[in-house]
Amino acid sequence: MLVAGRIVETEAYTRTDPASHSFTGPNARNAVMFGPPGRLYVYLSYGIHCCANVVTGADGDGQAVLLRAIVPTVGLDTIRSRRRGRSDRDLANGPGKLCEALGIGLDDDGVDVCDRRSPIRVVDDGVGPPCDPIIGTRVGITRGVDLPWRFRSDRP
DNA sequence: AAAGAGATGGTCT
DNA sequence: GACCATCTCTTTT
């Protein structure tokens, strides 16, 4: 079943950023982050939730953008059943919820989101990025807390 | 209605 | 032992 949503909140993570998984160098978990751009980096958080990032740096850079929230646009029935019991505004307004809503799991670590054949893709829906994004500090981290690398649209 | 506390487990230092 | 997101329950406004 096809599901989709518009990305409305992201956070940036770089190699020199103490809050980034890539900060301490390549390892088994973050290997995809150090690979070529356009791939999905999925990791397990709290041993329970998955979080999805898109690699944005050049091959070897260790740079990615965490997908923090989407507004569901396609396959609402499927998303509601995956997120049973939650209100519509709680369907995908967090990195773990987003993965559950879209059905993203550790199996999807490393998929090319620019490849037409991939099960998960990032596409242009015709709505450009907001000209007035809300820019602020990132959440859910304890290091690098002052970097204003969180970007959110309040006009989804 | 809003804010806080506690539980949950895999990956790394 | 630190780090991370979410849900449920409780407390305070």
PDB file of C-alpha atoms (C1' of nucleotides) in Angstrom:
ATOM      1  CA  MET A   1       0.000   0.000   0.000  1.00  0.00           C
ATOM      2  CA  LEU A   2       1.387   3.357  -1.054  1.00  0.00           C
ATOM      3  CA  VAL A   3       1.743   5.945   1.646  1.00  0.00           C
ATOM      4  CA  ALA A   4       3.315   9.378   1.432  1.00  0.00           C
ATOM      5  CA  GLY A   5       3.616  12.657   3.252  1.00  0.00           C
ATOM      6  CA  ARG A   6       5.172  16.077   2.954  1.00  0.00           C
ATOM      7  CA  ILE A   7       8.330  16.628   4.952  1.00  0.00           C
ATOM      8  CA  VAL A   8       7.729  19.572   7.275  1.00  0.00           C
ATOM      9  CA  GLU A   9      10.496  19.298   9.856  1.00  0.00           C
ATOM     10  CA  THR A  10      14.151  18.305   9.624  1.00  0.00           C
ATOM     11  CA  GLU A  11      17.407  18.610  11.532  1.00  0.00           C
ATOM     12  CA  ALA A  12      20.944  18.712  10.142  1.00  0.00           C
ATOM     13  CA  TYR A  13      23.806  16.585  11.440  1.00  0.00           C
ATOM     14  CA  THR A  14      27.430  16.838  10.320  1.00  0.00           C
ATOM     15  CA  ARG A  15      30.730  15.118  10.944  1.00  0.00           C
ATOM     16  CA  THR A  16      31.976  17.909  13.238  1.00  0.00           C
ATOM     17  CA  ASP A  17      28.750  18.074  15.219  1.00  0.00           C
ATOM     18  CA  PRO A  18      28.980  16.463  18.686  1.00  0.00           C
ATOM     19  CA  ALA A  19      25.317  15.451  18.521  1.00  0.00           C
ATOM     20  CA  SER A  20      25.806  13.535  15.276  1.00  0.00           C
ATOM     21  CA  HIS A  21      26.209   9.785  15.058  1.00  0.00           C
ATOM     22  CA  SER A  22      29.058  10.429  12.633  1.00  0.00           C
ATOM     23  CA  PHE A  23      30.977  12.622  15.119  1.00  0.00           C
ATOM     24  CA  THR A  24      33.051   9.749  16.490  1.00  0.00           C
ATOM     25  CA  GLY A  25      33.817   8.298  13.082  1.00  0.00           C
ATOM     26  CA  PRO A  26      32.497   5.387  11.016  1.00  0.00           C
ATOM     27  CA  ASN A  27      31.212   2.240  12.689  1.00  0.00           C
ATOM     28  CA  ALA A  28      28.855  -0.599  11.896  1.00  0.00           C
ATOM     29  CA  ARG A  29      25.720   1.366  12.711  1.00  0.00           C
ATOM     30  CA  ASN A  30      26.462   4.665  10.967  1.00  0.00           C
ATOM     31  CA  ALA A  31      28.169   3.174   7.901  1.00  0.00           C
ATOM     32  CA  VAL A  32      25.469   4.483   5.566  1.00  0.00           C
ATOM     33  CA  MET A  33      26.058   8.049   6.790  1.00  0.00           C
ATOM     34  CA  PHE A  34      29.592   7.862   5.431  1.00  0.00           C
ATOM     35  CA  GLY A  35      28.440   6.499   2.092  1.00  0.00           C
ATOM     36  CA  PRO A  36      27.177   8.353  -0.962  1.00  0.00           C
ATOM     37  CA  PRO A  37      24.386  10.957  -0.650  1.00  0.00           C
ATOM     38  CA  GLY A  38      20.742  10.226  -1.317  1.00  0.00           C
ATOM     39  CA  ARG A  39      20.611   7.125   0.830  1.00  0.00           C
ATOM     40  CA  LEU A  40      18.433   6.474   3.849  1.00  0.00           C
ATOM     41  CA  TYR A  41      20.169   6.099   7.214  1.00  0.00           C
ATOM     42  CA  VAL A  42      17.879   4.315   9.682  1.00  0.00           C
ATOM     43  CA  TYR A  43      18.838   3.672  13.283  1.00  0.00           C
ATOM     44  CA  LEU A  44      17.155   2.292  16.368  1.00  0.00           C
ATOM     45  CA  SER A  45      16.364   4.721  19.158  1.00  0.00           C
ATOM     46  CA  TYR A  46      15.561   3.648  22.715  1.00  0.00           C
ATOM     47  CA  GLY A  47      15.733   0.092  21.444  1.00  0.00           C
ATOM     48  CA  ILE A  48      12.162   0.591  20.265  1.00  0.00           C
ATOM     49  CA  HIS A  49      11.729   3.356  17.713  1.00  0.00           C
ATOM     50  CA  CYS A  50      13.354   3.844  14.325  1.00  0.00           C
ATOM     51  CA  CYS A  51      14.588   7.216  13.075  1.00  0.00           C
ATOM     52  CA  ALA A  52      15.223   8.002   9.407  1.00  0.00           C
ATOM     53  CA  ASN A  53      17.840  10.332   7.939  1.00  0.00           C
ATOM     54  CA  VAL A  54      18.778  11.191   4.369  1.00  0.00           C
ATOM     55  CA  VAL A  55      22.497  11.316   3.646  1.00  0.00           C
ATOM     56  CA  THR A  56      23.297  14.747   2.223  1.00  0.00           C
ATOM     57  CA  GLY A  57      27.086  15.049   2.189  1.00  0.00           C
ATOM     58  CA  ALA A  58      29.484  13.714  -0.404  1.00  0.00           C
ATOM     59  CA  ASP A  59      30.695  10.132  -0.143  1.00  0.00           C
ATOM     60  CA  GLY A  60      32.745   9.920   3.050  1.00  0.00           C
ATOM     61  CA  ASP A  61      31.478  13.157   4.627  1.00  0.00           C
ATOM     62  CA  GLY A  62      29.254  11.638   7.302  1.00  0.00           C
ATOM     63  CA  GLN A  63      26.534  14.235   6.889  1.00  0.00           C
ATOM     64  CA  ALA A  64      22.770  13.679   6.999  1.00  0.00           C
ATOM     65  CA  VAL A  65      19.394  15.269   7.600  1.00  0.00           C
ATOM     66  CA  LEU A  66      17.059  13.728  10.164  1.00  0.00           C
ATOM     67  CA  LEU A  67      13.434  13.571   9.075  1.00  0.00           C
ATOM     68  CA  ARG A  68      11.506  14.723  12.128  1.00  0.00           C
ATOM     69  CA  ALA A  69       7.957  15.209  10.901  1.00  0.00           C
ATOM     70  CA  ILE A  70       5.680  14.850   7.905  1.00  0.00           C
ATOM     71  CA  VAL A  71       2.105  15.720   7.070  1.00  0.00           C
ATOM     72  CA  PRO A  72       0.517  12.551   5.679  1.00  0.00           C
ATOM     73  CA  THR A  73      -0.898  13.089   2.195  1.00  0.00           C
ATOM     74  CA  VAL A  74      -1.381   9.631   0.638  1.00  0.00           C
ATOM     75  CA  GLY A  75      -2.679   6.423   2.186  1.00  0.00           C
ATOM     76  CA  LEU A  76      -4.307   7.965   5.242  1.00  0.00           C
ATOM     77  CA  ASP A  77      -6.209   4.750   5.983  1.00  0.00           C
ATOM     78  CA  THR A  78      -3.004   2.725   6.073  1.00  0.00           C
ATOM     79  CA  ILE A  79      -1.238   5.312   8.217  1.00  0.00           C
ATOM     80  CA  ARG A  80      -4.132   5.525  10.669  1.00  0.00           C
ATOM     81  CA  SER A  81      -4.183   1.757  11.047  1.00  0.00           C
ATOM     82  CA  ARG A  82      -0.420   1.666  11.647  1.00  0.00           C
ATOM     83  CA  ARG A  83      -0.829   4.426  14.236  1.00  0.00           C
ATOM     84  CA  ARG A  84      -4.062   3.093  15.640  1.00  0.00           C
ATOM     85  CA  GLY A  85      -5.649   5.067  18.420  1.00  0.00           C
ATOM     86  CA  ARG A  86      -3.720   8.277  17.755  1.00  0.00           C
ATOM     87  CA  SER A  87      -5.259  11.555  16.689  1.00  0.00           C
ATOM     88  CA  ASP A  88      -4.518  12.772  13.177  1.00  0.00           C
ATOM     89  CA  ARG A  89      -2.054  15.371  14.407  1.00  0.00           C
ATOM     90  CA  ASP A  90      -0.060  12.673  16.216  1.00  0.00           C
ATOM     91  CA  LEU A  91       0.312  10.416  13.182  1.00  0.00           C
ATOM     92  CA  ALA A  92       3.821  11.457  12.140  1.00  0.00           C
ATOM     93  CA  ASN A  93       4.895  14.512  14.164  1.00  0.00           C
ATOM     94  CA  GLY A  94       8.085  12.945  15.484  1.00  0.00           C
ATOM     95  CA  PRO A  95      10.982  10.913  14.070  1.00  0.00           C
ATOM     96  CA  GLY A  96       9.801   7.611  15.554  1.00  0.00           C
ATOM     97  CA  LYS A  97       6.161   8.217  14.672  1.00  0.00           C
ATOM     98  CA  LEU A  98       7.181   9.179  11.142  1.00  0.00           C
ATOM     99  CA  CYS A  99       8.890   5.817  10.624  1.00  0.00           C
ATOM    100  CA  GLU A 100       5.932   3.900  11.981  1.00  0.00           C
ATOM    101  CA  ALA A 101       3.525   5.861   9.800  1.00  0.00           C
ATOM    102  CA  LEU A 102       5.568   5.248   6.652  1.00  0.00           C
ATOM    103  CA  GLY A 103       6.517   1.692   7.566  1.00  0.00           C
ATOM    104  CA  ILE A 104      10.242   2.458   7.667  1.00  0.00           C
ATOM    105  CA  GLY A 105      12.374  -0.044   9.559  1.00  0.00           C
ATOM    106  CA  LEU A 106      15.985  -1.100   9.969  1.00  0.00           C
ATOM    107  CA  ASP A 107      15.567  -3.175   6.808  1.00  0.00           C
ATOM    108  CA  ASP A 108      15.429   0.100   4.899  1.00  0.00           C
ATOM    109  CA  ASP A 109      18.840   1.288   6.087  1.00  0.00           C
ATOM    110  CA  GLY A 110      20.861   2.191   3.009  1.00  0.00           C
ATOM    111  CA  VAL A 111      18.126   2.344   0.381  1.00  0.00           C
ATOM    112  CA  ASP A 112      18.613   4.934  -2.355  1.00  0.00           C
ATOM    113  CA  VAL A 113      15.740   7.407  -2.042  1.00  0.00           C
ATOM    114  CA  CYS A 114      16.497   8.794  -5.510  1.00  0.00           C
ATOM    115  CA  ASP A 115      16.141   5.438  -7.270  1.00  0.00           C
ATOM    116  CA  ARG A 116      12.746   4.857  -8.877  1.00  0.00           C
ATOM    117  CA  ARG A 117      12.920   1.185  -7.898  1.00  0.00           C
ATOM    118  CA  SER A 118      13.399   1.868  -4.186  1.00  0.00           C
ATOM    119  CA  PRO A 119      10.544   1.136  -1.792  1.00  0.00           C
ATOM    120  CA  ILE A 120      11.165   4.499  -0.140  1.00  0.00           C
ATOM    121  CA  ARG A 121      11.778   7.647  -2.098  1.00  0.00           C
ATOM    122  CA  VAL A 122      12.030  11.394  -1.651  1.00  0.00           C
ATOM    123  CA  VAL A 123      10.192  13.175  -4.429  1.00  0.00           C
ATOM    124  CA  ASP A 124       9.160  16.699  -5.402  1.00  0.00           C
ATOM    125  CA  ASP A 125       5.417  17.135  -4.921  1.00  0.00           C
ATOM    126  CA  GLY A 126       5.464  20.585  -6.496  1.00  0.00           C
ATOM    127  CA  VAL A 127       5.316  22.442  -3.214  1.00  0.00           C
ATOM    128  CA  GLY A 128       8.639  24.160  -2.683  1.00  0.00           C
ATOM    129  CA  PRO A 129      10.348  24.653   0.637  1.00  0.00           C
ATOM    130  CA  PRO A 130       8.805  27.331   2.853  1.00  0.00           C
ATOM    131  CA  CYS A 131      10.150  30.811   2.291  1.00  0.00           C
ATOM    132  CA  ASP A 132       9.677  31.455   6.000  1.00  0.00           C
ATOM    133  CA  PRO A 133      10.877  28.327   7.790  1.00  0.00           C
ATOM    134  CA  ILE A 134      10.985  28.284  11.550  1.00  0.00           C
ATOM    135  CA  ILE A 135      14.646  27.905  12.435  1.00  0.00           C
ATOM    136  CA  GLY A 136      15.697  26.892  15.907  1.00  0.00           C
ATOM    137  CA  THR A 137      17.823  24.641  18.038  1.00  0.00           C
ATOM    138  CA  ARG A 138      17.482  20.902  17.814  1.00  0.00           C
ATOM    139  CA  VAL A 139      15.560  18.772  20.250  1.00  0.00           C
ATOM    140  CA  GLY A 140      16.225  15.455  21.907  1.00  0.00           C
ATOM    141  CA  ILE A 141      19.986  15.919  22.124  1.00  0.00           C
ATOM    142  CA  THR A 142      22.379  16.790  24.917  1.00  0.00           C
ATOM    143  CA  ARG A 143      25.406  17.991  22.940  1.00  0.00           C
ATOM    144  CA  GLY A 144      25.651  20.663  20.290  1.00  0.00           C
ATOM    145  CA  VAL A 145      22.433  22.089  21.662  1.00  0.00           C
ATOM    146  CA  ASP A 146      23.148  25.629  20.482  1.00  0.00           C
ATOM    147  CA  LEU A 147      23.370  24.906  16.746  1.00  0.00           C
ATOM    148  CA  PRO A 148      20.277  26.344  14.995  1.00  0.00           C
ATOM    149  CA  TRP A 149      19.944  23.399  12.668  1.00  0.00           C
ATOM    150  CA  ARG A 150      16.280  22.591  13.067  1.00  0.00           C
ATOM    151  CA  PHE A 151      13.979  23.611  10.240  1.00  0.00           C
ATOM    152  CA  ARG A 152      10.200  23.507  10.369  1.00  0.00           C
ATOM    153  CA  SER A 153       7.383  24.705   8.196  1.00  0.00           C
ATOM    154  CA  ASP A 154       4.205  25.876   9.893  1.00  0.00           C
ATOM    155  CA  ARG A 155       2.501  26.168   6.501  1.00  0.00           C
ATOM    156  CA  PRO A 156       2.233  22.507   5.489  1.00  0.00           C
TER     157      PRO A 156
ATOM    158  C1'  DA B   1      -5.634  22.231  29.387  1.00  0.00           C
ATOM    159  C1'  DA B   2      -0.995  21.909  30.134  1.00  0.00           C
ATOM    160  C1'  DA B   3       3.029  20.163  32.247  1.00  0.00           C
ATOM    161  C1'  DG B   4       5.747  16.565  34.504  1.00  0.00           C
ATOM    162  C1'  DA B   5       7.300  11.584  35.789  1.00  0.00           C
ATOM    163  C1'  DG B   6       8.380   7.148  34.728  1.00  0.00           C
ATOM    164  C1'  DA B   7       9.067   3.011  31.823  1.00  0.00           C
ATOM    165  C1'  DT B   8      11.054   0.975  27.859  1.00  0.00           C
ATOM    166  C1'  DG B   9      16.125  -1.533  25.432  1.00  0.00           C
ATOM    167  C1'  DG B  10      19.846  -1.534  21.940  1.00  0.00           C
ATOM    168  C1'  DT B  11      24.315   0.880  20.721  1.00  0.00           C
ATOM    169  C1'  DC B  12      28.132   3.137  21.933  1.00  0.00           C
ATOM    170  C1'  DT B  13      32.015   5.233  25.193  1.00  0.00           C
TER     171       DT B  13
ATOM    172  C1'  DG C   1      26.762   4.312  32.279  1.00  0.00           C
ATOM    173  C1'  DA C   2      25.144   7.874  28.641  1.00  0.00           C
ATOM    174  C1'  DC C   3      22.237   8.382  25.033  1.00  0.00           C
ATOM    175  C1'  DC C   4      17.738   8.593  22.424  1.00  0.00           C
ATOM    176  C1'  DA C   5      11.391   8.933  21.331  1.00  0.00           C
ATOM    177  C1'  DT C   6       7.161   7.746  22.644  1.00  0.00           C
ATOM    178  C1'  DC C   7       3.345   6.413  25.456  1.00  0.00           C
ATOM    179  C1'  DT C   8       0.795   6.293  29.793  1.00  0.00           C
ATOM    180  C1'  DC C   9      -0.196   8.033  33.918  1.00  0.00           C
ATOM    181  C1'  DT C  10      -0.322  11.707  37.334  1.00  0.00           C
ATOM    182  C1'  DT C  11      -0.253  16.381  38.881  1.00  0.00           C
ATOM    183  C1'  DT C  12      -1.020  21.179  38.601  1.00  0.00           C
ATOM    184  C1'  DT C  13      -2.944  25.130  36.391  1.00  0.00           C
TER     185       DT C  13
END
